[in-house]
Every structure is written in structure tokens, then in C-alpha cells.
Amino acid sequence: MSVSRKLSRRQFIRLAGATAAGAALAACAPATTPAPTAVPTVLKGGKVRIAVGGWAEQNMKDLLAKTEFTKKTGIDVEIVLRTDTKETELTRLASAVQSNTSPYDVIDFEDELTTSFSQAGYMVGLDDLLPADLWDDFSPAMVDYTKTWSTLNGETFRVIHNWEMPYWFYRKDWFDQKGTAIPTTWDEVKGMGAIFTDEAKGNWATIDGLTKGAFLNVYLAWVTLQAGGNPFDVGPEYKAALEYTYDLMYTSKALNPASLQSSYDQQNSAYLGDKIAFMRQWPYFGDVARNDDNKAWFADDKVAVGLPPVGPGGKGGSTYAAGWGFGIVKTSPNLAEAKELFKFLVSTEVAVEAMKVGFWFLNARKSVLAAADPDNWLVKSLKMYTDAGVIGVRPHHPRFVEALTIIEDTAAAYLTKQSSLDESMNQAKDQLAKLV
Amino acid sequence: MQQIHVRRGIETKARRPVTALPKFNLSKSAQRRYLLFILLVAPAFVLRLTTAAYPILQTLYLSFTNLNLLANTNEFIGLQNYPELADNYGVQASLSFTLMLVVGSTLLDLIVGMLIALLLNAGFRGVGFARTINLIPWVIPTIVAGYAFRWLLDDQFGLLPYWIHLVSGIRIVPFISPLFARMVVILVHVWKDAPFMACVFLAGLQGVPLDLYDAAKVDGANAWQRFWGMTVPLVMPLTITMGLFRLVWSLGSFDLVYGLTQGGPGVATSVLALQIFREGIMFFKFGFASAISVLLLLLVGLVGIGGLWLFRKADVTY
Amino acid sequence: MIKSQTPRLARFKWDSVALYAGFGLFTLIVLIPIYWMARSSWSNASDLIKLPLIYFPTPTLKNFQTLITQVPFFLYLRNSLFFGVSTTLATLLVSFLAAYAFARLQFPGSGFLLWALVLSMALPEVGAIVPLYRLLRDLHLLDKIAGLILVLSSTLTPFTVWVLVSFIKQVPYEIEEAAIIDGASLPQVMWHILIPVTLPGLVTMGLINFINAWNNLLYPLAFTTSPTAKTLSVAITEIFAGYSPYGKPWELIMTVGVAMTIPMVILVIFSQKAIVRGLTSGAIK
């Protein structure tokens, strides 16, 4: 339905981040761009449509141009834009599949849609199309993640090209000033409240983005993983995570309760406004902190990246990563071409080239990390986290979209003191039980 | 005059309603009238029947199924959806807040609407301006009002929390407190709807003959007594009608909550319309969403009937 | 009426002060949110997150530019306009015919029918949303403005009929009678006599229905997915929810808000009396 057009929708803030990253990368990319060594099959003409988000359109165009896909295979690529929200994308593909067609052939999609689409049977199994060395190239964390989020019943339906996790940013200058080390356990995090929070001034140790609409759920997944479990199990780990969060908000006063209606951008404003000492935040913040608006404020010390605290669940689950990746729609009218494009995009050579085009394609594949600029802050952080082995698997649920709403609603009720912990957990348990 | 075929007979029958004629023997002109009537109201009724009446019946039927597009189920399950309504924390919370919202905002609408009407009724310089800006809250799209107030009340950069902090040093975060959030939803609702009430009340007030007031003044009644003893009873039928309409309309309120709080914190400000939208249009659980719709329709029916009964009782003539 | 001088003055002053205070308060309460929205639309995004708050930021058109280039704004605008005008015309047509019938052709059951029609106004828009979704899907009108027009004109018809009936009833029948005797057919009576006379009522209801269609959110939100059918009201929710996965670009949200509100405000300034008359004539019977 949507055709690539000049009036493309871009996610502005991400674009700012991606552009900044691209610019930074261009400044330190190697002088020569080695040509990809894999030679894809040449098909006689044909075309393929790939759906990407507005923020990734330019990156994809650049990648295809640089690697000369069309020249090598004779296949024309048309870039189709994703609709604005997951729900509309779901509706769009669902209606098309009913009529045995598809608005695109290859799609770049995220975790939630991968779950929905693969369960609904819309996607092609990809195992035959994968390069032999793919799983070796993937970092162990990526492999584990793929098993949960990109496969169904042992079949792979998506290969990710983007691997993002929330990083732990902190004010090294403040920590040095106070002579404190960054917290490494939950108890130490609680202790941060006494050191940094000054409610009268509006300063808190940390703030997070916990508003309705998938933000709170992402946090709960993160913190329950630290506790060693999956929030959708509504078990003792989830309970520990909720209690910990409640404590941080109201007892040890390390986490600003206003987080419950904050988005990530608001979090960033607080950080850039010198109101908080550390935060869990997605990598785009690193770019935001370095952009033109904040040049005057920025200093390396102010935006340091450290390892996240380790919860009762142990080091291996201190954080998790999520990704976007490529899949092929079953009812595509251009299946052969789609498979070619897919194979091309997931090959090692193209994966490396893609990373050089833009950090939208940055991930922890060994080949990619090896070729990335070691001085770039994001690459350094990714390496740090990968090497430390702190990346766990994002908690999963087969009916993810509905399940996350249930968790969000019940947890928010507890965290805003509307219901007791037991009530909140029982409600979550009851409703989740009804889902499967 | 134009040369067109003349309808015979209509001119003689024009004013008399067709009552006395037996059913099986309608005269030609009466038949024509009947046909004409049907022809003229047909579009409206076809429209209403196909997009309102029949869909309601379908909603009722669907509520007895477990139709779910994503889970691929579609079986008749009788009344099983209904006990689930009672079990579902979202529906429970929506039901109670919908009632709170409806009653609270309607009462406030009436009071504030009357106050505004009194203001607009008074003669003072600028009353024309007041009357014009009075319509702005009514005409602004509800969703825009929802977002505007959400931003206005933002805890970091919104105007009102900022002023409150300047004046009192307290930092409020309206949307994480269920009490505050509910109050905000109700008050913004009033902001949006009271002007409409005010217009109606104003028309009512202006319909009251001034000599009634003068006579009362002569008799020694002060402003307060005049208001309660005369204005209120005279405007009462209007009040009840408008109150009734507002009650019923606000039961289906969706836009404001969708924009202002999305039902949060948790489900503290969720309303039935929001739940129906969520379960039906977002999760594709058509059967369950229809059950919630039936609940809403029952509520509308109850309130409507209750209101009509009230209206009959409070019939005022003067 | 003999009253002493002092109490009268005292009363007068107090009344006056209260009145002007009320007027001032009223104006503030109505206009502050509007100003806040407008301010956010013409200021730089970075100015919005500076503390202390900047009440009068330097105006810039950047947000409007962003809107026009990054979002298919004009497409949405066209859709909203088309939706508004078509719904209005369709509703007026259907309602006028029915209103004429109810006003002029009385039957033993017609009162009940009118009552039933008006009563259907009580049905909340969201009440039958699921069957409507399936109906539009079966008619292949899902994701098309025509589908939206169908559903909304149906929703607006009862109130329009109600109001038009009272307008038509105010026209003395003698005029029509005279025309009929002179040989005019019904369409001619309607076109040449009734419509000109009830024009104020039609214009009023036209305005009210257009405003309703322009502001309507639920139907476009539920029934459309592609930009060729979405309206401005859906656009604003998308910018709120989907434009960025990281937060809410308030400056853009408010810009769309302003774009949606300005036409309505202009409409209201110029036709305030007509609108009020329409809204109240239905209620005051």
C-alpha cells in the first residue's frame, strides 16, 4: 500500500541519533570500502519490495547502493515504508494475507510483530537460506535471543541486523566528586538514594521511562531478568522486582516516582538538566547528548557508560537486548527475489557493510564488531557488555502484546499505590492464564 | 406558473391527518401520502437500521461467541463472556470510573454551565467576546484538548505544575496519582462540555420574561431568592433534558481519556469505551469486546429510562 | 421602588466586581490551554524543555515545516475536508427529506417513529464498533473515506432530523399549500420554498455536522490504516503514539492540534449565533 515517496515519515529523534552516529562513523571509517566477496545468484530481472521503518529508509537505500545489489543480481528493490504503529502494521499485513497477497516481500520487523506474525503463520521459514557460519558469527547472547524471539517450533523466521540494549549511563563527574563507586548490586542502588536524591531541589539518583504503552513493560522485563526470572511467569522473581522498584521509589527514594508517566525523552531531559546521577537508557541517548543542541553541556565524564547492577539473578541477566531483523512473507508474489535479497542482507560481508552505513545495522556479530571503529562510544559500550556476558534473553510470551498490557496495568496499580502487591500479582496471574 | 402535472386531491387532504380511514380501504390520495412518507424517511431509516439497529443485534450475538481474529477462534459459547467481565480488572475499573466520570462531570457541567450562562446573560462590556470564546472549548477537537491538557499538566515542563511549584514549592505529578488523574479527567471534561450547557441555559434564561423578575424585586426578593425561587424552577425542564443528554453521551466518552491518560495510571481512568476499543480494535477479541459493549448499552438504557421517568415526574409548566 | 442611596451603590459595586472577576477568570480558563498549545507549536523543540519556562518563545515555523515534509499532512487535511463536507451534505440531504415527512405528513405512528429515531441518538459511537468494522469490511469500505461517511452521517442524522423538524414546523403551511394548488410538485416545493426559508436551520446544522465530522476520532481511528483515508484526528494520535518510540514530540503534536483547531475557531467566530441557535433549538421545545 504505502509506496516509497518523498514525504516519508521519519522518527525525528532517532533520525537525529542515527545521523549523528553516521556522521561520527564517517569521520572515523576506514578509507577504503572493501567490496563484498559473496556473489549472489543472478536472476533475470524481477523486483522485490522491502518494508522498513521511516527512520531506516535512508540507511537501507545507502546500503543497497553501496553494495550494488541491483547491479549484481538484476533485481530491482523497492523500499516500502512501515505503517506508524505495530497495530496498524498487523492490520495491514493481516488483511493482505487474507487476500493471499502482501504489500511487501521482505520486512524489517521487531520482536512483537515477529511473535504475532510467525504465530499467525505469515512468515517463511528461513533455515535453508542462512549462511553456514551465521550462528558462529552471532555472539552467544544473540544466539540465545534468536532461539526465543526469532524462531517458532525450531524454525527461524527472522535474522536480526540490529541489536540494542539499554545501557547504563552515569555522571562520572558526580560520582568522582562524591567519592562513590557505581552501584553493582541492588542494595547499592538503593543506597544511591541517600547520596544523590534531594527532593527539594528536584534531584534524584535516577529516573526511568515507565509510562503506559510498552515503556513500563520494558523496564519490568529488565528488572525481573535481573531478579532471575520472567515477568510473565508472575513468580517470586517478579515479586522481588516489584518490591525492589517500590522500595526505590518510596523507601530508599532513589527512583523518581514521576518515572511512571515519563517517556525516554523526558528521562533524557532530566539527565541533560542535571537532575539525575545515572539512568538506564537506550543508545540513542548517547547521540542526543552529543548533538548540536547539547554541545555546550556535553563532556565525556557526564555521559559515561558502565555495567548495570547485578540483581539476585546473577550477572548473566543484568540487561537484555532486543533487535529488528529481516523476514520474508509467505504470500509474497516475489518469493524467489525476496529470498535472494534476504540471503544477501544476512551474509557476513553485507552485514559489515551495513554497519558502516549506519548504526541501525550495528550488532554483536563477531565480524561486525571486529570491523567497527573501536573508538566510537557505542561500539566500546557494546563490546564492554558483550565481553562481560551480562546480556540475558528478553522475557518472552506467546501472546506478547496482550500480555504486556496486563503486566503494565497491574504493576502500575501497585506502584501508584492503588492495589497491594498480592492483588496486583493475582490479577496479573488470572488474566495471563486466560490468554493461553 | 409552471406547467407540471398537478397532484390531485392533496390540496383538500393537506391539513387533515389520516385517522378515520379503515386500513384496507385507503383512498388513493391517502395511499400516496403514505407512500410519500415512506419514500422520504426511507434513506434515514435504512441508514439507521443498517448501521445502528442491526449492528446492535450483532453485538449482542457476538457477545455470545469467543470470536478472536488473532487466536482464530469463533465458537458460540453462550454466556461465558459475562462472568469474565466481572473477573476482568480492566472492565471492573472502567465500569466504576465511567460511572464516576458520568455523574461527576454531568453535575459539574450543570453547575458550571449555569454559572457561565449567568455570566453571559449579564450585560457588561465584553459580553460578546465572552460569548464567542465560550464556544472554543466546544469546538476544539476532544483529542486535541486531551493532548493539550496532558502537556499543560506535564510534571517537568507543563505550565500548571510549574506555577504550583513556584507558588508553593510542591511538585505535583498529576498522572501518577489515581485520585489526581481522575480529577483531571473529570475537570477537563467539564472544561470541554460546560460551554455547551451554558449556551442552552443562556437560551433558557433569555426566554424568561423580565417582568417576572421585576415583580419579584418589588416584592422584596433578593438576588439569591430570585435565583432559587424563580430561575431554577423555570429552567428545570431544560436542565433535566440537558443533564440527561449529557449523562448518556458521556457514557460513551472515549476521545478525552484516550488523549489525556490512555486509561492510566494502571486502569484508574479507564472507561468502558476505551476497554471496548482496546479489546476489540487493538487485540481483535471481537467476542469479548462485544460483551463489554452490551454492558455499556445496558447502562445507556438504564440511564435513559431512569432519566425519562425523572423527566415525567418533574414536568414543570408556568 | 424607593431604595436608599448607599445600599444601592454598595450592591452595584459588589455585583460589578464579581462580574468582571468572573469574566476574567472565565477568559483565563478558556484561553490558557489554547495559548499553551499555540506556544508549543511555534517554538523550537529545545525551547520547550528549558527551565525556567519560556512564556513567549521566539516564534519559528520549523514545526509546520517538519509537519508538511515528514508527514503526509496535506493528504490528511484533504481527507478531513472531504470527510467533513461529504458527511455534512449526506446528512443534510437524508435528514431534510425525513424531517419534511415528519413535519408535514402526520400519521398515527409517525410520532413514535420520530421518537424512535431521535432516541437512537443515545447510542454511543463505540457501542456497535465491532459489527460496524465487519460491515465495512464486507462492503469493501474499510480503509476508505466513503465508509467513514456512511457511518458518521448515520450517527448525525437523528439530531439533524430533530432540529430540522422544528425548523420546518415553524414555516407556515399556507405558503406550501398555495404553491401546491398552483401546481407545483413536491421537489419544487422543497427546492423553491422550503429550503430558502429554512436555510438558516440548514446552515446551522451544516456547520454543526461539519464540526462533528472534523473532530471525530473514533471512526477514522478504528476503520482506517492507510494515509489515503486517515484524517487529521488520527494523524495527531499517530504522532503521539508512533512517531518516535522514545517519547512524545510535543511540539509536533501541538502543531497538528493548532492546525485542527484554527479552522474550527474561525468557523465559530463567524457563525457563533447560527451554531448556538441550532444547538439550543433542539433542546428547547
Tab-separated table of N, CA and C in Angstrom, chain C residues 6-50:
chain	number	residue	atom	x	y	z
C	6	THR	N	-27.074	54.598	49.558
C	6	THR	CA	-25.843	53.854	49.862
C	6	THR	C	-25.930	52.358	49.568
C	7	PRO	N	-26.986	51.692	50.081
C	7	PRO	CA	-27.052	50.237	49.810
C	7	PRO	C	-27.026	49.966	48.307
C	8	ARG	N	-27.683	50.821	47.528
C	8	ARG	CA	-27.725	50.574	46.093
C	8	ARG	C	-26.325	50.616	45.474
C	9	LEU	N	-25.586	51.660	45.872
C	9	LEU	CA	-24.221	51.786	45.361
C	9	LEU	C	-23.387	50.576	45.773
C	10	ALA	N	-23.535	50.216	47.045
C	10	ALA	CA	-22.742	49.109	47.554
C	10	ALA	C	-23.058	47.838	46.756
C	11	ARG	N	-24.344	47.614	46.555
C	11	ARG	CA	-24.742	46.417	45.819
C	11	ARG	C	-24.185	46.466	44.410
C	12	PHE	N	-24.300	47.581	43.820
C	12	PHE	CA	-23.860	47.738	42.432
C	12	PHE	C	-22.369	47.424	42.304
C	13	LYS	N	-21.593	47.983	43.202
C	13	LYS	CA	-20.149	47.760	43.121
C	13	LYS	C	-19.808	46.298	43.258
C	14	TRP	N	-20.391	45.682	44.264
C	14	TRP	CA	-20.081	44.287	44.524
C	14	TRP	C	-20.433	43.431	43.312
C	15	ASP	N	-21.633	43.663	42.783
C	15	ASP	CA	-22.057	42.924	41.591
C	15	ASP	C	-21.048	43.097	40.467
C	16	SER	N	-20.666	44.335	40.280
C	16	SER	CA	-19.785	44.645	39.174
C	16	SER	C	-18.437	43.963	39.339
C	17	VAL	N	-17.889	44.056	40.532
C	17	VAL	CA	-16.585	43.432	40.763
C	17	VAL	C	-16.665	41.935	40.528
C	18	ALA	N	-17.707	41.345	41.118
C	18	ALA	CA	-17.857	39.896	40.950
C	18	ALA	C	-17.976	39.549	39.486
C	19	LEU	N	-18.731	40.362	38.786
C	19	LEU	CA	-18.956	40.107	37.371
C	19	LEU	C	-17.659	40.139	36.580
C	20	TYR	N	-16.901	41.205	36.778
C	20	TYR	CA	-15.679	41.317	35.996
C	20	TYR	C	-14.631	40.306	36.429
C	21	ALA	N	-14.650	39.968	37.728
C	21	ALA	CA	-13.727	38.925	38.177
C	21	ALA	C	-14.090	37.606	37.507
C	22	GLY	N	-15.390	37.332	37.481
C	22	GLY	CA	-15.845	36.111	36.838
C	22	GLY	C	-15.464	36.090	35.369
C	23	PHE	N	-15.642	37.215	34.734
C	23	PHE	CA	-15.308	37.324	33.314
C	23	PHE	C	-13.822	37.051	33.104
C	24	GLY	N	-13.009	37.666	33.973
C	24	GLY	CA	-11.568	37.476	33.849
C	24	GLY	C	-11.180	36.022	34.046
C	25	LEU	N	-11.714	35.429	35.089
C	25	LEU	CA	-11.411	34.034	35.380
C	25	LEU	C	-11.827	33.138	34.223
C	26	PHE	N	-13.024	33.382	33.743
C	26	PHE	CA	-13.551	32.604	32.625
C	26	PHE	C	-12.626	32.695	31.420
C	27	THR	N	-12.230	33.915	31.101
C	27	THR	CA	-11.357	34.095	29.950
C	27	THR	C	-10.049	33.344	30.126
C	28	LEU	N	-9.461	33.463	31.312
C	28	LEU	CA	-8.204	32.755	31.552
C	28	LEU	C	-8.365	31.254	31.391
C	29	ILE	N	-9.405	30.714	32.024
C	29	ILE	CA	-9.575	29.266	31.991
C	29	ILE	C	-9.778	28.769	30.567
C	30	VAL	N	-10.474	29.536	29.777
C	30	VAL	CA	-10.705	29.082	28.413
C	30	VAL	C	-9.451	29.244	27.562
C	31	LEU	N	-8.770	30.360	27.732
C	31	LEU	CA	-7.711	30.659	26.779
C	31	LEU	C	-6.324	30.130	27.133
C	32	ILE	N	-6.065	29.887	28.408
C	32	ILE	CA	-4.716	29.422	28.753
C	32	ILE	C	-4.337	28.113	28.050
C	33	PRO	N	-5.183	27.099	28.083
C	33	PRO	CA	-4.805	25.873	27.365
C	33	PRO	C	-4.584	26.140	25.871
C	34	ILE	N	-5.384	27.008	25.297
C	34	ILE	CA	-5.233	27.309	23.881
C	34	ILE	C	-3.895	27.982	23.641
C	35	TYR	N	-3.567	28.927	24.498
C	35	TYR	CA	-2.286	29.606	24.320
C	35	TYR	C	-1.127	28.634	24.470
C	36	TRP	N	-1.248	27.750	25.456
C	36	TRP	CA	-0.182	26.775	25.698
C	36	TRP	C	0.062	25.908	24.481
C	37	MET	N	-1.039	25.527	23.850
C	37	MET	CA	-0.932	24.703	22.654
C	37	MET	C	-0.277	25.493	21.533
C	38	ALA	N	-0.744	26.734	21.362
C	38	ALA	CA	-0.199	27.538	20.282
C	38	ALA	C	1.281	27.814	20.501
C	39	ARG	N	1.635	28.137	21.738
C	39	ARG	CA	3.027	28.421	22.058
C	39	ARG	C	3.924	27.236	21.695
C	40	SER	N	3.443	26.033	22.014
C	40	SER	CA	4.259	24.860	21.732
C	40	SER	C	4.389	24.618	20.245
C	41	SER	N	3.453	25.124	19.483
C	41	SER	CA	3.522	24.839	18.052
C	41	SER	C	4.468	25.769	17.329
C	42	TRP	N	4.682	26.979	17.879
C	42	TRP	CA	5.562	27.882	17.160
C	42	TRP	C	6.912	28.070	17.837
C	43	SER	N	7.247	27.181	18.752
C	43	SER	CA	8.557	27.325	19.382
C	43	SER	C	9.444	26.145	19.035
C	44	ASN	N	10.730	26.346	19.151
C	44	ASN	CA	11.685	25.276	18.926
C	44	ASN	C	11.514	24.196	19.969
C	45	ALA	N	11.729	22.967	19.553
C	45	ALA	CA	11.566	21.860	20.493
C	45	ALA	C	12.463	22.056	21.706
C	46	SER	N	13.673	22.576	21.486
C	46	SER	CA	14.585	22.725	22.617
C	46	SER	C	14.124	23.810	23.576
C	47	ASP	N	13.361	24.795	23.081
C	47	ASP	CA	12.875	25.837	23.982
C	47	ASP	C	11.812	25.299	24.923
C	48	LEU	N	11.150	24.243	24.491
C	48	LEU	CA	10.059	23.730	25.310
C	48	LEU	C	10.558	23.029	26.557
C	49	ILE	N	11.823	22.575	26.533
C	49	ILE	CA	12.298	21.832	27.696
C	49	ILE	C	13.325	22.614	28.485
C	50	LYS	N	13.230	23.936	28.398
C	50	LYS	CA	14.136	24.766	29.196
C	50	LYS	C	13.415	25.229	30.446
